[in-house]
Structures are given as structure tokens and as C-alpha cells.
Amino acid sequence: MQAVMETAFDTVYLVLVITLGIIMLVSAKGRRQYSLFGLMAVILGSGDAFHLVPRALALCTSGLEAWTPVLGIGKLITSVTMTVFYVILYQVWKLRYDAQRTRGLDLCVWSLALIRIALCLFPQNMWTSADAPLSWGILRNIPFALMGLVVIILFYRSAKAENDSAFRWMWLTIVLSFAFYIPVVLWADAYPMIGMLMIPKTIAYVWTVVIGFNAMRHGK
């Protein structure tokens, strides 16, 4: 039952976000913020596919244990693409609100992104091992969480200041994604059921993409 339900959910998610991303890329018509949003959605779905597709195959065949190295590499790729996702979302914020004098913010976001990616590439993460250390899982997610916090604050303040109804909940989608993701990082290995929080985390990301898609569709 888990294999069927999880595979169906992940399939719908991947098809939906990649399709919406492609539609936005094709329909942006020179509106750069929506081109970036579409690219962001495609990167989100494509990156997650490196982990979710092998996971579906594992659940439907020989089990997760037999696929540990492949799943680990998939997690590495997903970790990098999620970092890129937030860098692009930051660029969307700059374009949407015509942000000026952002050199300090640029340095902050790009530094956190590069640190996160560098930490992900360290062999100590032991991505292909069934006994990957929790300490490195926490370490590599510190700059990721800080980058998310910066983006949350920026969208919250800007949407409120500009009375931007289309993006008024963008900050909340990011808050929810991290709220569901952090417990998985910390406790999923010890308590596997906590891994179920990846479902609402994924829904939060879908909400992020839908916000951008609807804003483009309604010309907001």
C-alpha cells in the first residue's frame, strides 16, 4: 500500500510542478520574473526526481535498503537543486519588488548558497551509506535554513508593504516547507514515521509554484 500511494503522490507532484514550470517558461513573454519562476519550478521537479524516481522503484521492487547508494546520490542532487531553487526565488523577489541596493543581500544569499553546496559535497556526508551521520545532516542544513529565513523575511515585508495580494502567502509556503523538513532531518532516522512530514512539505512547495503560476495567469 505504501508503495502504491507514495508512488502515485510523487508522480502527480513531479508531473504537476514540471508542467507548470514549462508552461510559465513558454508563457512568460518577456516577463523575467515569471521566466525565472518557471525555471525554478522545473529545477525543483527535476532535482527531486533524482531521489523520488529511484525511491518509487525501490518501494515497488527490492526495497529501500537495496537502493541505498542510488537514493543517497539522489538526495545529494536534490540538496543542490533545492539550494538553487532558493537562489532563483530570491532573484524573483528582486525583480518583483524592483529591489535596489541589494549588494549586501546578494552577498549574504550567494554566500549561504555556496557554503551549503560545498558542505553537501564533503565526503563526510556519506551519502551512499546507510549510516550517514546526523551531525553532517544538521551542519549542511544550517546555511540552507538561514537562506530560507532571509527569503521568508524579504517576501513577508515586501508583500505587506506593497499590498501584493498575489504573493501575500509566499512567505508562509516557505515557513511551512522548513517546518515540515527540519523534523525529518533531525528525527526521521530514529522515528521513520516522521518521514511522512515530507508529504506536507512537498505540498508547500507545490503551493509556492501555484502562487507564481496564478500571478502570471492573472497578470499580477
CSV table of C-alpha atoms in Angstrom, one decimal:
chain,number,residue,atom,x,y,z
A,1,MET,CA,0.0,0.0,0.0
A,2,GLN,CA,2.8,2.4,0.9
A,3,ALA,CA,4.5,1.8,-2.5
A,4,VAL,CA,1.3,2.5,-4.4
A,5,MET,CA,0.2,5.6,-2.5
A,6,GLU,CA,3.7,7.1,-2.3
A,7,THR,CA,4.5,6.5,-5.9
A,8,ALA,CA,1.2,7.9,-7.0
A,9,PHE,CA,1.7,11.1,-4.9
A,10,ASP,CA,5.2,11.6,-6.1
A,11,THR,CA,4.2,11.1,-9.7
A,12,VAL,CA,1.5,13.7,-9.5
A,13,TYR,CA,3.8,16.1,-7.8
A,14,LEU,CA,6.6,15.8,-10.3
A,15,VAL,CA,4.4,16.0,-13.3
A,16,LEU,CA,2.5,18.9,-11.9
A,17,VAL,CA,5.4,21.2,-10.9
A,18,ILE,CA,7.5,20.4,-14.1
A,19,THR,CA,4.4,21.0,-16.3
A,20,LEU,CA,3.6,24.3,-14.6
A,21,GLY,CA,7.2,25.3,-14.9
A,22,ILE,CA,7.3,24.6,-18.6
A,23,ILE,CA,4.0,26.5,-19.1
A,24,MET,CA,5.4,29.5,-17.3
A,25,LEU,CA,8.6,29.4,-19.3
A,26,VAL,CA,6.7,29.3,-22.6
A,27,SER,CA,4.0,31.9,-21.5
A,28,ALA,CA,6.2,34.4,-19.7
A,29,LYS,CA,6.5,36.5,-22.9
A,30,GLY,CA,9.5,38.6,-21.7
A,31,ARG,CA,8.4,38.9,-18.1
A,32,ARG,CA,11.6,37.8,-16.5
A,33,GLN,CA,10.2,37.2,-13.0
A,34,TYR,CA,7.9,34.5,-14.5
A,35,SER,CA,10.6,33.1,-16.7
A,36,LEU,CA,12.7,32.6,-13.5
A,37,PHE,CA,9.7,31.2,-11.7
A,38,GLY,CA,9.2,28.7,-14.4
A,39,LEU,CA,12.9,27.8,-14.4
A,40,MET,CA,12.7,27.5,-10.6
A,41,ALA,CA,9.7,25.0,-10.9
A,42,VAL,CA,11.4,22.9,-13.5
A,43,ILE,CA,14.6,22.7,-11.4
A,44,LEU,CA,12.5,21.8,-8.3
A,45,GLY,CA,10.8,18.9,-10.0
A,46,SER,CA,13.8,17.7,-12.0
A,47,GLY,CA,16.0,17.8,-8.9
A,48,ASP,CA,13.5,15.9,-6.8
A,49,ALA,CA,13.1,13.3,-9.5
A,50,PHE,CA,16.7,12.1,-8.9
A,51,HIS,CA,15.6,11.0,-5.5
A,52,LEU,CA,11.8,10.3,-5.9
A,53,VAL,CA,12.1,8.1,-9.0
A,54,PRO,CA,14.7,5.7,-7.5
A,55,ARG,CA,12.6,5.7,-4.3
A,56,ALA,CA,9.5,4.7,-6.2
A,57,LEU,CA,11.4,1.9,-8.0
A,58,ALA,CA,12.9,0.7,-4.7
A,59,LEU,CA,9.5,0.6,-3.0
A,60,CYS,CA,8.0,-1.3,-5.9
A,61,THR,CA,10.9,-3.8,-6.2
A,62,SER,CA,13.6,-4.9,-3.8
A,63,GLY,CA,13.1,-2.4,-1.0
A,64,LEU,CA,14.9,0.8,0.1
A,65,GLU,CA,17.9,-0.9,1.6
A,66,ALA,CA,19.0,-2.4,-1.8
A,67,TRP,CA,18.9,1.1,-3.3
A,68,THR,CA,20.8,3.0,-0.6
A,69,PRO,CA,23.7,4.3,-2.8
A,70,VAL,CA,21.4,5.4,-5.6
A,71,LEU,CA,19.0,7.1,-3.1
A,72,GLY,CA,21.9,8.8,-1.4
A,73,ILE,CA,23.2,10.3,-4.7
A,74,GLY,CA,19.6,11.4,-5.4
A,75,LYS,CA,19.5,13.1,-2.1
A,76,LEU,CA,22.8,14.9,-2.9
A,77,ILE,CA,21.4,16.1,-6.2
A,78,THR,CA,18.2,17.2,-4.6
A,79,SER,CA,20.1,19.1,-1.9
A,80,VAL,CA,22.0,21.1,-4.5
A,81,THR,CA,19.0,21.8,-6.7
A,82,MET,CA,16.9,23.0,-3.7
A,83,THR,CA,19.7,25.4,-2.9
A,84,VAL,CA,19.5,26.7,-6.5
A,85,PHE,CA,15.7,26.9,-6.1
A,86,TYR,CA,16.0,29.4,-3.3
A,87,VAL,CA,18.7,31.5,-5.1
A,88,ILE,CA,16.3,31.8,-8.0
A,89,LEU,CA,13.4,32.7,-5.7
A,90,TYR,CA,15.5,35.4,-4.2
A,91,GLN,CA,16.0,36.8,-7.8
A,92,VAL,CA,12.2,36.7,-8.3
A,93,TRP,CA,11.9,38.8,-5.2
A,94,LYS,CA,14.4,41.4,-6.5
A,95,LEU,CA,12.5,41.6,-9.9
A,96,ARG,CA,9.0,41.6,-8.5
A,97,TYR,CA,9.7,44.4,-6.0
A,98,ASP,CA,12.3,46.3,-8.0
A,99,ALA,CA,14.7,45.9,-5.2
A,100,GLN,CA,17.6,48.4,-5.2
A,101,ARG,CA,20.9,48.5,-3.4
A,102,THR,CA,20.9,44.7,-2.7
A,103,ARG,CA,24.7,44.2,-2.7
A,104,GLY,CA,24.7,43.1,0.9
A,105,LEU,CA,21.7,40.8,0.5
A,106,ASP,CA,23.3,39.4,-2.7
A,107,LEU,CA,26.5,38.6,-0.8
A,108,CYS,CA,24.5,37.0,2.0
A,109,VAL,CA,22.3,34.8,-0.1
A,110,TRP,CA,25.0,33.7,-2.5
A,111,SER,CA,27.5,33.0,0.3
A,112,LEU,CA,25.0,30.9,2.2
A,113,ALA,CA,24.1,29.0,-1.1
A,114,LEU,CA,27.8,28.3,-1.9
A,115,ILE,CA,28.5,27.2,1.7
A,116,ARG,CA,25.5,24.9,1.6
A,117,ILE,CA,26.6,23.3,-1.7
A,118,ALA,CA,30.2,23.0,-0.5
A,119,LEU,CA,29.1,21.2,2.7
A,120,CYS,CA,26.9,18.9,0.6
A,121,LEU,CA,29.9,17.8,-1.4
A,122,PHE,CA,32.1,16.8,1.6
A,123,PRO,CA,32.7,13.0,1.7
A,124,GLN,CA,31.9,13.1,5.4
A,125,ASN,CA,28.2,13.3,4.4
A,126,MET,CA,28.5,9.6,3.4
A,127,TRP,CA,25.5,10.0,1.0
A,128,THR,CA,25.8,6.4,-0.3
A,129,SER,CA,25.9,4.8,3.2
A,130,ALA,CA,23.0,3.6,5.3
A,131,ASP,CA,24.7,5.1,8.3
A,132,ALA,CA,25.1,8.7,7.2
A,133,PRO,CA,26.0,10.9,10.2
A,134,LEU,CA,23.2,13.1,11.6
A,135,SER,CA,25.8,15.7,12.5
A,136,TRP,CA,26.5,16.4,8.8
A,137,GLY,CA,22.8,16.4,8.0
A,138,ILE,CA,22.4,19.2,10.6
A,139,LEU,CA,25.6,21.1,9.5
A,140,ARG,CA,24.7,21.3,5.8
A,141,ASN,CA,21.2,22.4,6.6
A,142,ILE,CA,22.2,25.4,8.8
A,143,PRO,CA,23.1,27.7,5.8
A,144,PHE,CA,20.1,26.3,4.0
A,145,ALA,CA,17.8,27.3,6.8
A,146,LEU,CA,19.4,30.7,7.1
A,147,MET,CA,18.9,31.3,3.4
A,148,GLY,CA,15.3,30.3,3.7
A,149,LEU,CA,14.9,32.7,6.7
A,150,VAL,CA,16.2,35.6,4.6
A,151,VAL,CA,13.8,34.8,1.8
A,152,ILE,CA,10.9,34.5,4.2
A,153,ILE,CA,11.6,37.9,5.7
A,154,LEU,CA,12.0,39.5,2.3
A,155,PHE,CA,8.7,38.2,0.9
A,156,TYR,CA,6.8,38.9,4.1
A,157,ARG,CA,7.9,42.5,4.4
A,158,SER,CA,7.7,43.3,0.6
A,159,ALA,CA,4.3,41.7,0.0
A,160,LYS,CA,2.9,43.6,3.1
A,161,ALA,CA,4.5,46.9,2.2
A,162,GLU,CA,3.3,46.7,-1.5
A,163,ASN,CA,-0.1,45.2,-0.6
A,164,ASP,CA,0.7,42.4,-3.0
A,165,SER,CA,-2.3,40.1,-2.8
A,166,ALA,CA,-0.9,37.6,-5.3
A,167,PHE,CA,2.2,36.9,-3.2
A,168,ARG,CA,0.8,37.6,0.2
A,169,TRP,CA,1.2,34.0,1.3
A,170,MET,CA,4.6,33.3,-0.4
A,171,TRP,CA,6.4,33.7,2.9
A,172,LEU,CA,4.1,31.2,4.6
A,173,THR,CA,4.7,28.5,2.0
A,174,ILE,CA,8.5,28.7,2.7
A,175,VAL,CA,7.9,28.7,6.5
A,176,LEU,CA,5.7,25.5,6.2
A,177,SER,CA,8.3,23.8,3.9
A,178,PHE,CA,11.0,24.3,6.5
A,179,ALA,CA,8.7,23.5,9.5
A,180,PHE,CA,8.0,20.1,7.9
A,181,TYR,CA,11.5,19.5,6.7
A,182,ILE,CA,13.5,20.2,9.8
A,183,PRO,CA,11.9,17.4,11.9
A,184,VAL,CA,12.7,14.9,9.1
A,185,VAL,CA,16.4,15.9,9.2
A,186,LEU,CA,16.6,15.6,12.9
A,187,TRP,CA,14.5,12.6,13.8
A,188,ALA,CA,13.4,10.6,10.7
A,189,ASP,CA,16.2,8.0,11.1
A,190,ALA,CA,15.2,7.3,14.7
A,191,TYR,CA,11.5,7.5,14.1
A,192,PRO,CA,10.7,6.6,10.5
A,193,MET,CA,7.0,7.8,10.7
A,194,ILE,CA,8.3,11.3,10.9
A,195,GLY,CA,9.4,10.9,7.3
A,196,MET,CA,5.7,11.3,6.4
A,197,LEU,CA,6.1,15.0,7.0
A,198,MET,CA,7.8,15.1,3.6
A,199,ILE,CA,4.2,15.0,2.1
A,200,PRO,CA,3.0,18.3,3.5
A,201,LYS,CA,6.5,19.7,2.8
A,202,THR,CA,6.0,18.8,-0.8
A,203,ILE,CA,2.5,20.3,-0.8
A,204,ALA,CA,4.0,23.5,0.5
A,205,TYR,CA,6.4,23.6,-2.5
A,206,VAL,CA,3.5,23.0,-4.9
A,207,TRP,CA,1.7,25.9,-3.3
A,208,THR,CA,4.8,28.1,-3.9
A,209,VAL,CA,4.8,27.2,-7.6
A,210,VAL,CA,1.0,27.7,-7.9
A,211,ILE,CA,1.3,31.2,-6.4
A,212,GLY,CA,3.7,32.1,-9.2
A,213,PHE,CA,1.6,30.4,-11.9
A,214,ASN,CA,-1.6,32.1,-10.8
A,215,ALA,CA,0.1,35.5,-10.6
A,216,MET,CA,1.3,35.1,-14.1
A,217,ARG,CA,-2.1,33.9,-15.4
A,218,HIS,CA,-3.9,36.9,-13.9
A,219,GLY,CA,-1.2,39.4,-14.9
A,220,LYS,CA,-0.4,40.4,-11.3
